[in-house]
Tab-separated table of C-alpha atoms in Angstrom:
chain	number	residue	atom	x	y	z
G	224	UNK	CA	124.785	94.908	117.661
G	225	UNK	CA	121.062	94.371	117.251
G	226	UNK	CA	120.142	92.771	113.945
G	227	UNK	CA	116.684	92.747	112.625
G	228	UNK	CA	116.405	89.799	109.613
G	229	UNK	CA	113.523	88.750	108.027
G	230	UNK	CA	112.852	84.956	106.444
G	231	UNK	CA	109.987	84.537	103.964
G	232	UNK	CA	108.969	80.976	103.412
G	233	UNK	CA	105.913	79.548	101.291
G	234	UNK	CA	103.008	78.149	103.107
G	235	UNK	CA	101.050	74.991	102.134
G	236	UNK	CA	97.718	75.539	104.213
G	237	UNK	CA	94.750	73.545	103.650
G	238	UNK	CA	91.510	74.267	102.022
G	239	UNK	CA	89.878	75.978	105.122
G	240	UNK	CA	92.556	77.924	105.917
G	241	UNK	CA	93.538	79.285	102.869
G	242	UNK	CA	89.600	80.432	102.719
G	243	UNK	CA	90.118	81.820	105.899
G	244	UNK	CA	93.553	83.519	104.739
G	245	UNK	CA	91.333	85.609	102.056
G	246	UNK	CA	88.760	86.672	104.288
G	247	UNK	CA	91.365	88.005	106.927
G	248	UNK	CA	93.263	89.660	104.307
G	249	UNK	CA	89.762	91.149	102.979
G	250	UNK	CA	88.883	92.594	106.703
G	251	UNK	CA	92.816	93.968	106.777
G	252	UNK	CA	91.535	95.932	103.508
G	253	UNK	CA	87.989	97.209	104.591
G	254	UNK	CA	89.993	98.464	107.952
G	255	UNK	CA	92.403	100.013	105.952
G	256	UNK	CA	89.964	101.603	102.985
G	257	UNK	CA	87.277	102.602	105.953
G	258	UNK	CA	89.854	104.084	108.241
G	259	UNK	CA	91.247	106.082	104.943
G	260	UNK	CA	87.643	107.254	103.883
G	261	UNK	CA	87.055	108.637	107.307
G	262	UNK	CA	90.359	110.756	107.850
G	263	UNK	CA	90.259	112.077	104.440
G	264	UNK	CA	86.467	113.603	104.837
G	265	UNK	CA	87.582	114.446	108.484
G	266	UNK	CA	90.752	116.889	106.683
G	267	UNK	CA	87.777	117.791	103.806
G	268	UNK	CA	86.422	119.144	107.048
G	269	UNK	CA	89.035	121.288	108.259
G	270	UNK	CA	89.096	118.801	111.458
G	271	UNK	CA	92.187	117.358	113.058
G	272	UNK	CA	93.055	113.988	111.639
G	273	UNK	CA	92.229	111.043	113.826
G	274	UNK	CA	95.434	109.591	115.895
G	275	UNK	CA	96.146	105.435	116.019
G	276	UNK	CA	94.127	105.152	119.489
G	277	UNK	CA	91.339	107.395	117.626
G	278	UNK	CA	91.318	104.587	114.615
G	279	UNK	CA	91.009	101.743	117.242
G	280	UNK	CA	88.001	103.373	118.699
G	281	UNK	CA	86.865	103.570	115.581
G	282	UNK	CA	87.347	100.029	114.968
G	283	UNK	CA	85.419	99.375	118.289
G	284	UNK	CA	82.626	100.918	117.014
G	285	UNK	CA	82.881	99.233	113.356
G	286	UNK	CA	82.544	95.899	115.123
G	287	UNK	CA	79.564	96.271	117.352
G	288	UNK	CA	77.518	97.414	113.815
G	289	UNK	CA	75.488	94.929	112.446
G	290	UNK	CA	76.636	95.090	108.828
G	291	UNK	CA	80.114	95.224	109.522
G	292	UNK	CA	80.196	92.385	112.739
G	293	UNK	CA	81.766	90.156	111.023
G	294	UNK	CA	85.153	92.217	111.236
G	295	UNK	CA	84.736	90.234	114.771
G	296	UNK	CA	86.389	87.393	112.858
G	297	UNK	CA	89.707	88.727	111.769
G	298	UNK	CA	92.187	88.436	115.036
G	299	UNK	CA	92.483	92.150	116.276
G	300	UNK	CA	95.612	92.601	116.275
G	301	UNK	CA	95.980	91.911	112.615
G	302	UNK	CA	93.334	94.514	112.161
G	303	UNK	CA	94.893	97.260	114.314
G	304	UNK	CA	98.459	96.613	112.787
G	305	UNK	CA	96.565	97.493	109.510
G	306	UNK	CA	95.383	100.680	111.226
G	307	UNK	CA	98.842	101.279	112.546
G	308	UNK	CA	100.178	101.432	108.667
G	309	UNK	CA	97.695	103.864	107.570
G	310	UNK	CA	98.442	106.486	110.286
G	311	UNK	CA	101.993	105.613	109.846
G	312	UNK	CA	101.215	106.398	105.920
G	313	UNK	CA	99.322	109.282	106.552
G	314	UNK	CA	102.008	110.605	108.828
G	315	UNK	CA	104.725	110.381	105.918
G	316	UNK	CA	102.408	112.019	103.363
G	317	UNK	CA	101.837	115.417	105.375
G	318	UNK	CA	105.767	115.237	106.806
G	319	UNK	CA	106.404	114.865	102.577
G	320	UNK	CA	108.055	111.531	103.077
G	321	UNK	CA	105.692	109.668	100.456
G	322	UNK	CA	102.589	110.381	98.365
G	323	UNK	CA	99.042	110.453	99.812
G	324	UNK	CA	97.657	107.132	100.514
G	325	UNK	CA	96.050	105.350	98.179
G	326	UNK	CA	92.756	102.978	98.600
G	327	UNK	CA	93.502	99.239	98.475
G	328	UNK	CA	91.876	97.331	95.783
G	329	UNK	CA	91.511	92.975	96.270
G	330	UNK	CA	93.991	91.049	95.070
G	331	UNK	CA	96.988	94.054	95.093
G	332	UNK	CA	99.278	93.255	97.952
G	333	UNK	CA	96.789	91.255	100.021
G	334	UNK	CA	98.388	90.663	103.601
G	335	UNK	CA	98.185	90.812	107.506
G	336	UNK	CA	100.509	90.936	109.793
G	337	UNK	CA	100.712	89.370	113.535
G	338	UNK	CA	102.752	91.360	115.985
G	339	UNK	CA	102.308	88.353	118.687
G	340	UNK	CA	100.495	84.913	119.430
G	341	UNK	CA	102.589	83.126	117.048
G	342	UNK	CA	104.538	79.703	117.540
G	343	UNK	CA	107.391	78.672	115.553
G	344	UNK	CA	107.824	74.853	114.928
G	345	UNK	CA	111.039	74.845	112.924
G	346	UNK	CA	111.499	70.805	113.170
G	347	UNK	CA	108.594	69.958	112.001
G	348	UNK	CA	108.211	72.993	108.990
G	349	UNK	CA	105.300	74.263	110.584
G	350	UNK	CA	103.864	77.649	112.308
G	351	UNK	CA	101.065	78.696	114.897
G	352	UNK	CA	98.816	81.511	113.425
G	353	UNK	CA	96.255	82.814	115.774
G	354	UNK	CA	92.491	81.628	114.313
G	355	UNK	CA	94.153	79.782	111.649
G	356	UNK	CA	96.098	77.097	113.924
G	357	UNK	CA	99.476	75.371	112.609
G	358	UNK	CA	100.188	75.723	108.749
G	359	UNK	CA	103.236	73.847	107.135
G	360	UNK	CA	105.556	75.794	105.471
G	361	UNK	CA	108.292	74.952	103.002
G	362	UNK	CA	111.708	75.108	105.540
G	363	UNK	CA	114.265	76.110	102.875
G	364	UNK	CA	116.579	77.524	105.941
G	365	UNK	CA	116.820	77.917	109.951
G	366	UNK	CA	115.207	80.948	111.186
G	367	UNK	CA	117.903	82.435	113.032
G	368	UNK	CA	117.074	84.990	116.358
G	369	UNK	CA	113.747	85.697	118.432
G	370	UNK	CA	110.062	85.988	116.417
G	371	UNK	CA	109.445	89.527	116.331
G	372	UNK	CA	106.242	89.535	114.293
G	373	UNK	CA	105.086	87.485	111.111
G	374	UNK	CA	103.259	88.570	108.135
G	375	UNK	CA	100.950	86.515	105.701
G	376	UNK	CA	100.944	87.953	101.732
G	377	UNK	CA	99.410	86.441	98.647
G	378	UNK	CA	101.685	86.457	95.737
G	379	UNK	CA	101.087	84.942	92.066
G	380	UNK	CA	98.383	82.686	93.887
G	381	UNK	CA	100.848	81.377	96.583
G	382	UNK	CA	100.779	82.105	100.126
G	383	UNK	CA	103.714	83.171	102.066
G	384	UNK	CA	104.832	83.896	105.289
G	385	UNK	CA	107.612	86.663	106.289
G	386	UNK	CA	109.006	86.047	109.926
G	387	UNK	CA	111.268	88.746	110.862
G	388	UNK	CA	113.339	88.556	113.889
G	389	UNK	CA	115.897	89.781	116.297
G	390	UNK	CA	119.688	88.806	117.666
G	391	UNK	CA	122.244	89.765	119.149
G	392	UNK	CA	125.384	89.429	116.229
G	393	UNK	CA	129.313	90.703	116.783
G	394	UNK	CA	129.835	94.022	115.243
G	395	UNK	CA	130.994	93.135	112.032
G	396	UNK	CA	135.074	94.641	110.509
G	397	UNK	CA	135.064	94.297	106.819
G	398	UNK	CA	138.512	94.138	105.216
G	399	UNK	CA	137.842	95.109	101.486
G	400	UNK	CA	138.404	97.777	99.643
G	401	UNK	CA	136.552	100.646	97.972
G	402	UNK	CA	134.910	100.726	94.752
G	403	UNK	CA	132.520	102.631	92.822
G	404	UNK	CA	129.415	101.500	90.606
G	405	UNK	CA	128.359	102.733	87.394
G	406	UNK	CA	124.225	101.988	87.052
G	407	UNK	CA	123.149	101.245	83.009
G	408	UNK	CA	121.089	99.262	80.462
G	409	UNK	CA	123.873	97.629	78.051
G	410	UNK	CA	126.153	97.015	81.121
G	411	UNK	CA	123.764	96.549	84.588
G	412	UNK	CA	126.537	97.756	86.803
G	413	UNK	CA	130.448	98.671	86.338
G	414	UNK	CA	132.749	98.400	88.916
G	415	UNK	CA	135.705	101.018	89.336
G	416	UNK	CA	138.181	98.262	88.864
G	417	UNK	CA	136.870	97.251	85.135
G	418	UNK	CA	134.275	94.573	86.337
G	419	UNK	CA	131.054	94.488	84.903
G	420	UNK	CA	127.377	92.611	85.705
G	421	UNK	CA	125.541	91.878	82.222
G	422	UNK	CA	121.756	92.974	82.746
G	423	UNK	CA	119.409	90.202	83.169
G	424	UNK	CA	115.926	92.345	81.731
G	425	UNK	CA	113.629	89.691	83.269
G	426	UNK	CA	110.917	91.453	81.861
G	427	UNK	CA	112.124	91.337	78.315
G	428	UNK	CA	112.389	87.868	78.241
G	429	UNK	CA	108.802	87.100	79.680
G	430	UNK	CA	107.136	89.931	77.165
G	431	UNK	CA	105.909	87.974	74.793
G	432	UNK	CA	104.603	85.438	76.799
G	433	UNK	CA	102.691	88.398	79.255
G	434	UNK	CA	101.536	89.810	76.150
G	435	UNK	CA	99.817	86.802	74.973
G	436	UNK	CA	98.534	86.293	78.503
G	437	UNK	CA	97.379	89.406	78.637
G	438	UNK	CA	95.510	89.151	75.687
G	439	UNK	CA	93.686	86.008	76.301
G	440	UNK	CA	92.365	87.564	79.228
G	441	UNK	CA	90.943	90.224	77.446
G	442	UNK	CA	88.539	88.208	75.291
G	443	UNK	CA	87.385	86.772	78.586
G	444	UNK	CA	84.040	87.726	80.015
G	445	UNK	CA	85.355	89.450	82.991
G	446	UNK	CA	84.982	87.170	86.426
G	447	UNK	CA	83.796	84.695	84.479
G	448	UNK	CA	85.541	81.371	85.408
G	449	UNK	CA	88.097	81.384	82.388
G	450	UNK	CA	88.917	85.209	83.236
G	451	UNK	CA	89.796	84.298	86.755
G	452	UNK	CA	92.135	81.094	84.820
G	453	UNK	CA	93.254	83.324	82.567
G	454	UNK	CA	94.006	86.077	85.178
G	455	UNK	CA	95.494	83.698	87.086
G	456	UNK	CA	98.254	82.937	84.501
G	457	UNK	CA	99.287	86.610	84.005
G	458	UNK	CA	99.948	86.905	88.174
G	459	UNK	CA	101.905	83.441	87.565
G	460	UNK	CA	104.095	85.164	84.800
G	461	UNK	CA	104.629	88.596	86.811
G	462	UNK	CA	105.436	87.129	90.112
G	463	UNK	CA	107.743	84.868	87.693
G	464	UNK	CA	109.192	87.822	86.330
G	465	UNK	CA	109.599	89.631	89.968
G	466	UNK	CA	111.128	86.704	91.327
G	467	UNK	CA	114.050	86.231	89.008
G	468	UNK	CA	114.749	89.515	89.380
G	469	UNK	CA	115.097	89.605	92.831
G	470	UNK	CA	116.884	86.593	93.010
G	471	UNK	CA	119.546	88.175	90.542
G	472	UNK	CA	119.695	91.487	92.345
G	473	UNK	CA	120.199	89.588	95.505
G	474	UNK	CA	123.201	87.355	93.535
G	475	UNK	CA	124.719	90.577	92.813
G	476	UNK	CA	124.677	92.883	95.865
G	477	UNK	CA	125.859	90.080	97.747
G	478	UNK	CA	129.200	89.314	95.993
G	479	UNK	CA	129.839	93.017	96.367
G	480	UNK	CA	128.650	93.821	99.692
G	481	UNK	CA	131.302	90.640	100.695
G	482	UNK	CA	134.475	91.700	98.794
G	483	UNK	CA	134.280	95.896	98.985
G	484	UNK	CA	133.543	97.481	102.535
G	485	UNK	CA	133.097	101.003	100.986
G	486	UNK	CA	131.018	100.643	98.111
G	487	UNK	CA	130.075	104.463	96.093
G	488	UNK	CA	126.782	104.554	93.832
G	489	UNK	CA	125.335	107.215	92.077
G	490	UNK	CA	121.828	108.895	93.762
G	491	UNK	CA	119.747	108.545	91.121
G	492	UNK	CA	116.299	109.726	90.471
G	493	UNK	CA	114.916	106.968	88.944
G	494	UNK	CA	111.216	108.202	88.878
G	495	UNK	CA	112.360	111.480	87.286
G	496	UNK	CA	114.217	109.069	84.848
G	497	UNK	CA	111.717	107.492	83.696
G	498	UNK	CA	108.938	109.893	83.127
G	499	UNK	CA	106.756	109.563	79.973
G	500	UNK	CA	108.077	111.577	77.241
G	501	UNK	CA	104.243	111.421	75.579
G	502	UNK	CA	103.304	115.060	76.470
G	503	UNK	CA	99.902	117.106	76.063
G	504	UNK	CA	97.558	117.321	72.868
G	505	UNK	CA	98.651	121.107	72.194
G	506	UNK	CA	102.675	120.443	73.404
G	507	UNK	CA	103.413	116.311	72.374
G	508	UNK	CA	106.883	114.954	73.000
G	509	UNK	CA	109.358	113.522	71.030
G	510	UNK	CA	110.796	110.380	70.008
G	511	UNK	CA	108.302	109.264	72.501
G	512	UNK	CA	108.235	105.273	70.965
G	513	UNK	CA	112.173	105.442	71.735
G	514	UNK	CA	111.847	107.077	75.234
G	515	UNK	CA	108.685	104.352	76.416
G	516	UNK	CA	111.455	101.698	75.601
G	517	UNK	CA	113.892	103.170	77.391
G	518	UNK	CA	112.013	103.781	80.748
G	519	UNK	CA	110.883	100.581	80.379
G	520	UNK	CA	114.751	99.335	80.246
G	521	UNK	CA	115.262	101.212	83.425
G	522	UNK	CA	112.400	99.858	85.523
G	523	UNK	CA	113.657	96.486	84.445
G	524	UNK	CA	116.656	96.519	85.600
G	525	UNK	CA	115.476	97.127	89.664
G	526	UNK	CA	118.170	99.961	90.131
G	527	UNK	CA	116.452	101.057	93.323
G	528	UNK	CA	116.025	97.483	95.172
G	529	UNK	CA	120.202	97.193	94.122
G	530	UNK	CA	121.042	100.089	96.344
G	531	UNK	CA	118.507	99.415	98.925
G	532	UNK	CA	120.271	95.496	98.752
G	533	UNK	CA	123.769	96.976	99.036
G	534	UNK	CA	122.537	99.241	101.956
G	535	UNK	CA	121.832	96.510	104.548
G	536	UNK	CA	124.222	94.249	103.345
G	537	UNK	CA	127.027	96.148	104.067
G	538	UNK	CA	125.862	97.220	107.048
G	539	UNK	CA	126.029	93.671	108.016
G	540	UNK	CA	129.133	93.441	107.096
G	541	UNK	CA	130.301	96.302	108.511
G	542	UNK	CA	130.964	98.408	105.408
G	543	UNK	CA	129.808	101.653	103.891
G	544	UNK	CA	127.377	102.945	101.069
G	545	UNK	CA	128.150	106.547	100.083
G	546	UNK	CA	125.694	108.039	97.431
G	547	UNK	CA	126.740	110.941	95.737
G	548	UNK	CA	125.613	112.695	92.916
G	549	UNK	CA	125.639	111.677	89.199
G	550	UNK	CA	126.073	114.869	87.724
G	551	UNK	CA	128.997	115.014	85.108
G	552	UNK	CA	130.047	110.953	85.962
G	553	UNK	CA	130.444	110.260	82.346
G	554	UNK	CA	131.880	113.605	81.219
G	555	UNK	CA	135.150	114.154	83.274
G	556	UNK	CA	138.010	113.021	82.308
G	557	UNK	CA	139.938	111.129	85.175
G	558	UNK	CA	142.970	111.734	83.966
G	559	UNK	CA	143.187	115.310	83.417
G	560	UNK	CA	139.524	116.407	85.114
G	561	UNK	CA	138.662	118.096	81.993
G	562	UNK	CA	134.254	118.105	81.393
G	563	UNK	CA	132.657	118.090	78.230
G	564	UNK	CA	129.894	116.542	76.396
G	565	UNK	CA	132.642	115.932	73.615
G	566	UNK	CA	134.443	113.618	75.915
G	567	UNK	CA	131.356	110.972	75.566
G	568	UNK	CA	131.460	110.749	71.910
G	569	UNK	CA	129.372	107.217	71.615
G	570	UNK	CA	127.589	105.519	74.646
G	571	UNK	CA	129.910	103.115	75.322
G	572	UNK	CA	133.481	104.722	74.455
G	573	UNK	CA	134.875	107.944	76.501
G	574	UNK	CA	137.511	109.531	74.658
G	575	UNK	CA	139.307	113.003	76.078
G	576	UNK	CA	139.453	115.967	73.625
G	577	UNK	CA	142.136	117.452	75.868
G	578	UNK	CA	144.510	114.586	76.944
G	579	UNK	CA	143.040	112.087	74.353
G	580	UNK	CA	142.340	109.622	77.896
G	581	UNK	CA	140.474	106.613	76.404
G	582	UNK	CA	138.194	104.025	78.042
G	583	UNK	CA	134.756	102.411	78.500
G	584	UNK	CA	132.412	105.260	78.971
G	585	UNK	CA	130.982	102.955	82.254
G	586	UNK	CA	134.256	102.217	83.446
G	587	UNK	CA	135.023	106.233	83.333
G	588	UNK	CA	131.889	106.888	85.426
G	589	UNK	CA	132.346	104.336	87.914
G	590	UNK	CA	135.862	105.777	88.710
G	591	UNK	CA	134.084	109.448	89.158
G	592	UNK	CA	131.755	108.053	91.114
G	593	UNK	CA	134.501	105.851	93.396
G	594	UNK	CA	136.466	109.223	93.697
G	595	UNK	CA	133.390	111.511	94.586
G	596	UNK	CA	132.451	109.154	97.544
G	597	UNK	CA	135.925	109.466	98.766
G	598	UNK	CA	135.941	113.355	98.477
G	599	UNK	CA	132.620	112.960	100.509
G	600	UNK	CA	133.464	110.467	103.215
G	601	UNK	CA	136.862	112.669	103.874
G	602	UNK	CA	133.912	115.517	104.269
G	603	UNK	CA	132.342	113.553	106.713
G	604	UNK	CA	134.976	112.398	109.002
G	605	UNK	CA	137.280	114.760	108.938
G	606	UNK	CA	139.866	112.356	109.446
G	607	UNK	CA	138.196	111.098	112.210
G	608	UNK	CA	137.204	106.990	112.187
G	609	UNK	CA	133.917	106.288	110.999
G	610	UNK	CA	132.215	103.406	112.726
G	611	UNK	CA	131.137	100.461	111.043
G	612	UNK	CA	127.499	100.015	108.856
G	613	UNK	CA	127.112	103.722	109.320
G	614	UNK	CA	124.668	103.509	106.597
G	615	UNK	CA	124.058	105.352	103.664
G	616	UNK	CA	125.988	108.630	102.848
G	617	UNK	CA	124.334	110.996	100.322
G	618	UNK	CA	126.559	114.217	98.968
G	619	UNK	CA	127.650	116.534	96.325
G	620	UNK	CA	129.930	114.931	93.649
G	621	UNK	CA	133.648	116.574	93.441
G	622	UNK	CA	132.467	118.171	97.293
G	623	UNK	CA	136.154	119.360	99.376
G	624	UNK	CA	137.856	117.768	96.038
């Protein structure tokens, strides 16, 4: 089976070419904020939106202008893979796969991305990057499998470089079990069989310090050179932050992806989840103070890069993620089946009003969710055999139960 991996490494470029780095990532934006200008008044119009070969004539056209020449500087095909995204974004929005796109602003998610031209040095740490020549790069591991393309971000003020490739790997027979996972806040995740991952709220424990940050910033005079210090400092403690988050997350999904080859989660909504509870000026919410803390719990904890971890991992591995729905996880009984609010007495305790069935309320919903991905998987196959890393299965909980 085909296996597309990427490896991100930091770079170390020099003075000139980290200069050169901006302004490439600053022609990658203009492309992409030009090209979004013109479709949008071209569907303000009533007129067909412009295709990928439309935007690269377009581009053609932007480079032989005088005030925009210097787009002549950036390598082209950076530029046109930036085109490719937007009419790859613009595509999702009107098939209502994702939100309209949304204008790029300097210093958010700065990039480009080489599809070809590049040279891969792995002895001696370093890599060939069309018009910016070799750049070291921190080798923390082998790159593993044929260059497919490479892509240059800026990150807290560091420069990295993501090299995804391709190989040919065996297809993968995972001999683990099944389990299910119960997503929280006081308990990160619950396995079926009574384990538990404490949360590690990365965000909680860098608050004060952003907050100060933050702060100092604002008595700044903005783009002065102490505002760009002291703006400098807040990226350093959110990519700080992001990082340890990530690294945890990855920690995580790995030891389960290895030791379970069928591994059940619950579809959750997290955006819906974590929707401000403020309200309007003539209908306000309530306990909105105690609802801002909570969604802020829940985007802490990453839920959604978890699942999308576990997703590829076991695929890798040749296992299974079946997402079904949460719906009643932490009111039915799995002893008896019976549902009822009364059965979830406290947050953490479950506690049966019909059979008296007692446990950890997580526990309870991780064995729901474990048996709702088997009543969906025996949906599925029909008692056929399901091949391996078959990706993710999405269905009704309790469904042919």
């Amino acid at each position: 089976m085909q296996r597309l991996q990427a490896f991100k490494y930091e770079l170390m470029p020099d003075g000139q070419q980290q200069r050169q780095m901006r302004r490439f990532s600053g022609s990658c934006r203009f492309v992409f904020n030009k090209g979004l200008a013109l479709q949008k008044e071209l569907h303000e119009q009533g007129e067909k939106k412009l295709s990928y070969a439309g935007l690269c004539k377009s581009l053609t056209q932007w480079k032989q202008v005088e005030s925009t020449s210097w787009l002549s500087d950036t390598p082209s095909q950076a530029l046109q893979q930036t085109l490719k995204d937007l009419d790859r974004a613009y595509s999702n929005f009107f098939a209502k796969r994702a939100d309209f796109p949304r204008f790029k602003k300097k210093g958010q998610s700065d990039s480009f991305r080489y599809p070809q031209g590049c040279k891969l040095d792995q002895t001696n740490s370093r890599i060939f990057l069309p018009k910016l020549g070799w750049v070291r790069y921190r080798n923390s591991r082998e790159v593993l499998g044929a260059v497919k393309n490479v892509t240059v971000s800026l990150s807290g003020g560091k420069w990295y470089v993501s090299i995804q490739t391709e190989r040919e790997v065996d297809t993968p027979l995972h001999q683990g079990g099944a389990v299910g996972i119960d997503m929280g806040i006081a308990r990160f995740a619950t396995l079926s069989d009574g384990t538990f991952y404490v949360p590690l709220s990365s965000f909680k424990h860098h608050e004060i310090a952003l907050r100060k940050a933050q702060q100092a910033m604002s008595r700044k005079t903005k783009f002065s050179a102490n505002w760009k210090k002291a703006k400098a400092k807040v990226q350093r403690i959110h990519a700080r932050i992001s990082n340890a988050r990530r690294d945890y997350l990855h920690q995580t999904s790995t030891t389960i992806s290895k030791n379970h080859a069928m591994v059940c989660v619950e579809d959750l909504q997290v955006r819906n989840m974590s929707k401000s509870a403020a309200g309007t000026t003539e209908k306000p919410g309530k306990n909105v103070r105690a609802k801002s803390g909570l969604n802020k719990a829940i985007l802490d904890q990453g839920w959604f890069e978890f699942r999308r971890q576990l997703d590829y991992k076991l695929a890798w591995n040749g296992g299974h993620l079946i997402a079904v729905q949460p719906k009643n996880t932490s009111r039915t009984c799995p002893c008896c089946g019976h549902i009822s609010a009364e059965n979830r007495q406290t947050q953490a305790t479950f506690k049966c009003v019909e059979c008296g069935f007692a446990e950890n309320a997580d526990v309870v919903g991780a064995i729901n969710v474990l048996r709702a991905g088997h009543a969906r998987l025996a949906c599925e196959v029909s008692g056929a055999i399901m091949p391996p890393a078959a990706g993710t299965h999405r269905g009704e909980l309790g469904a042919c139960a």
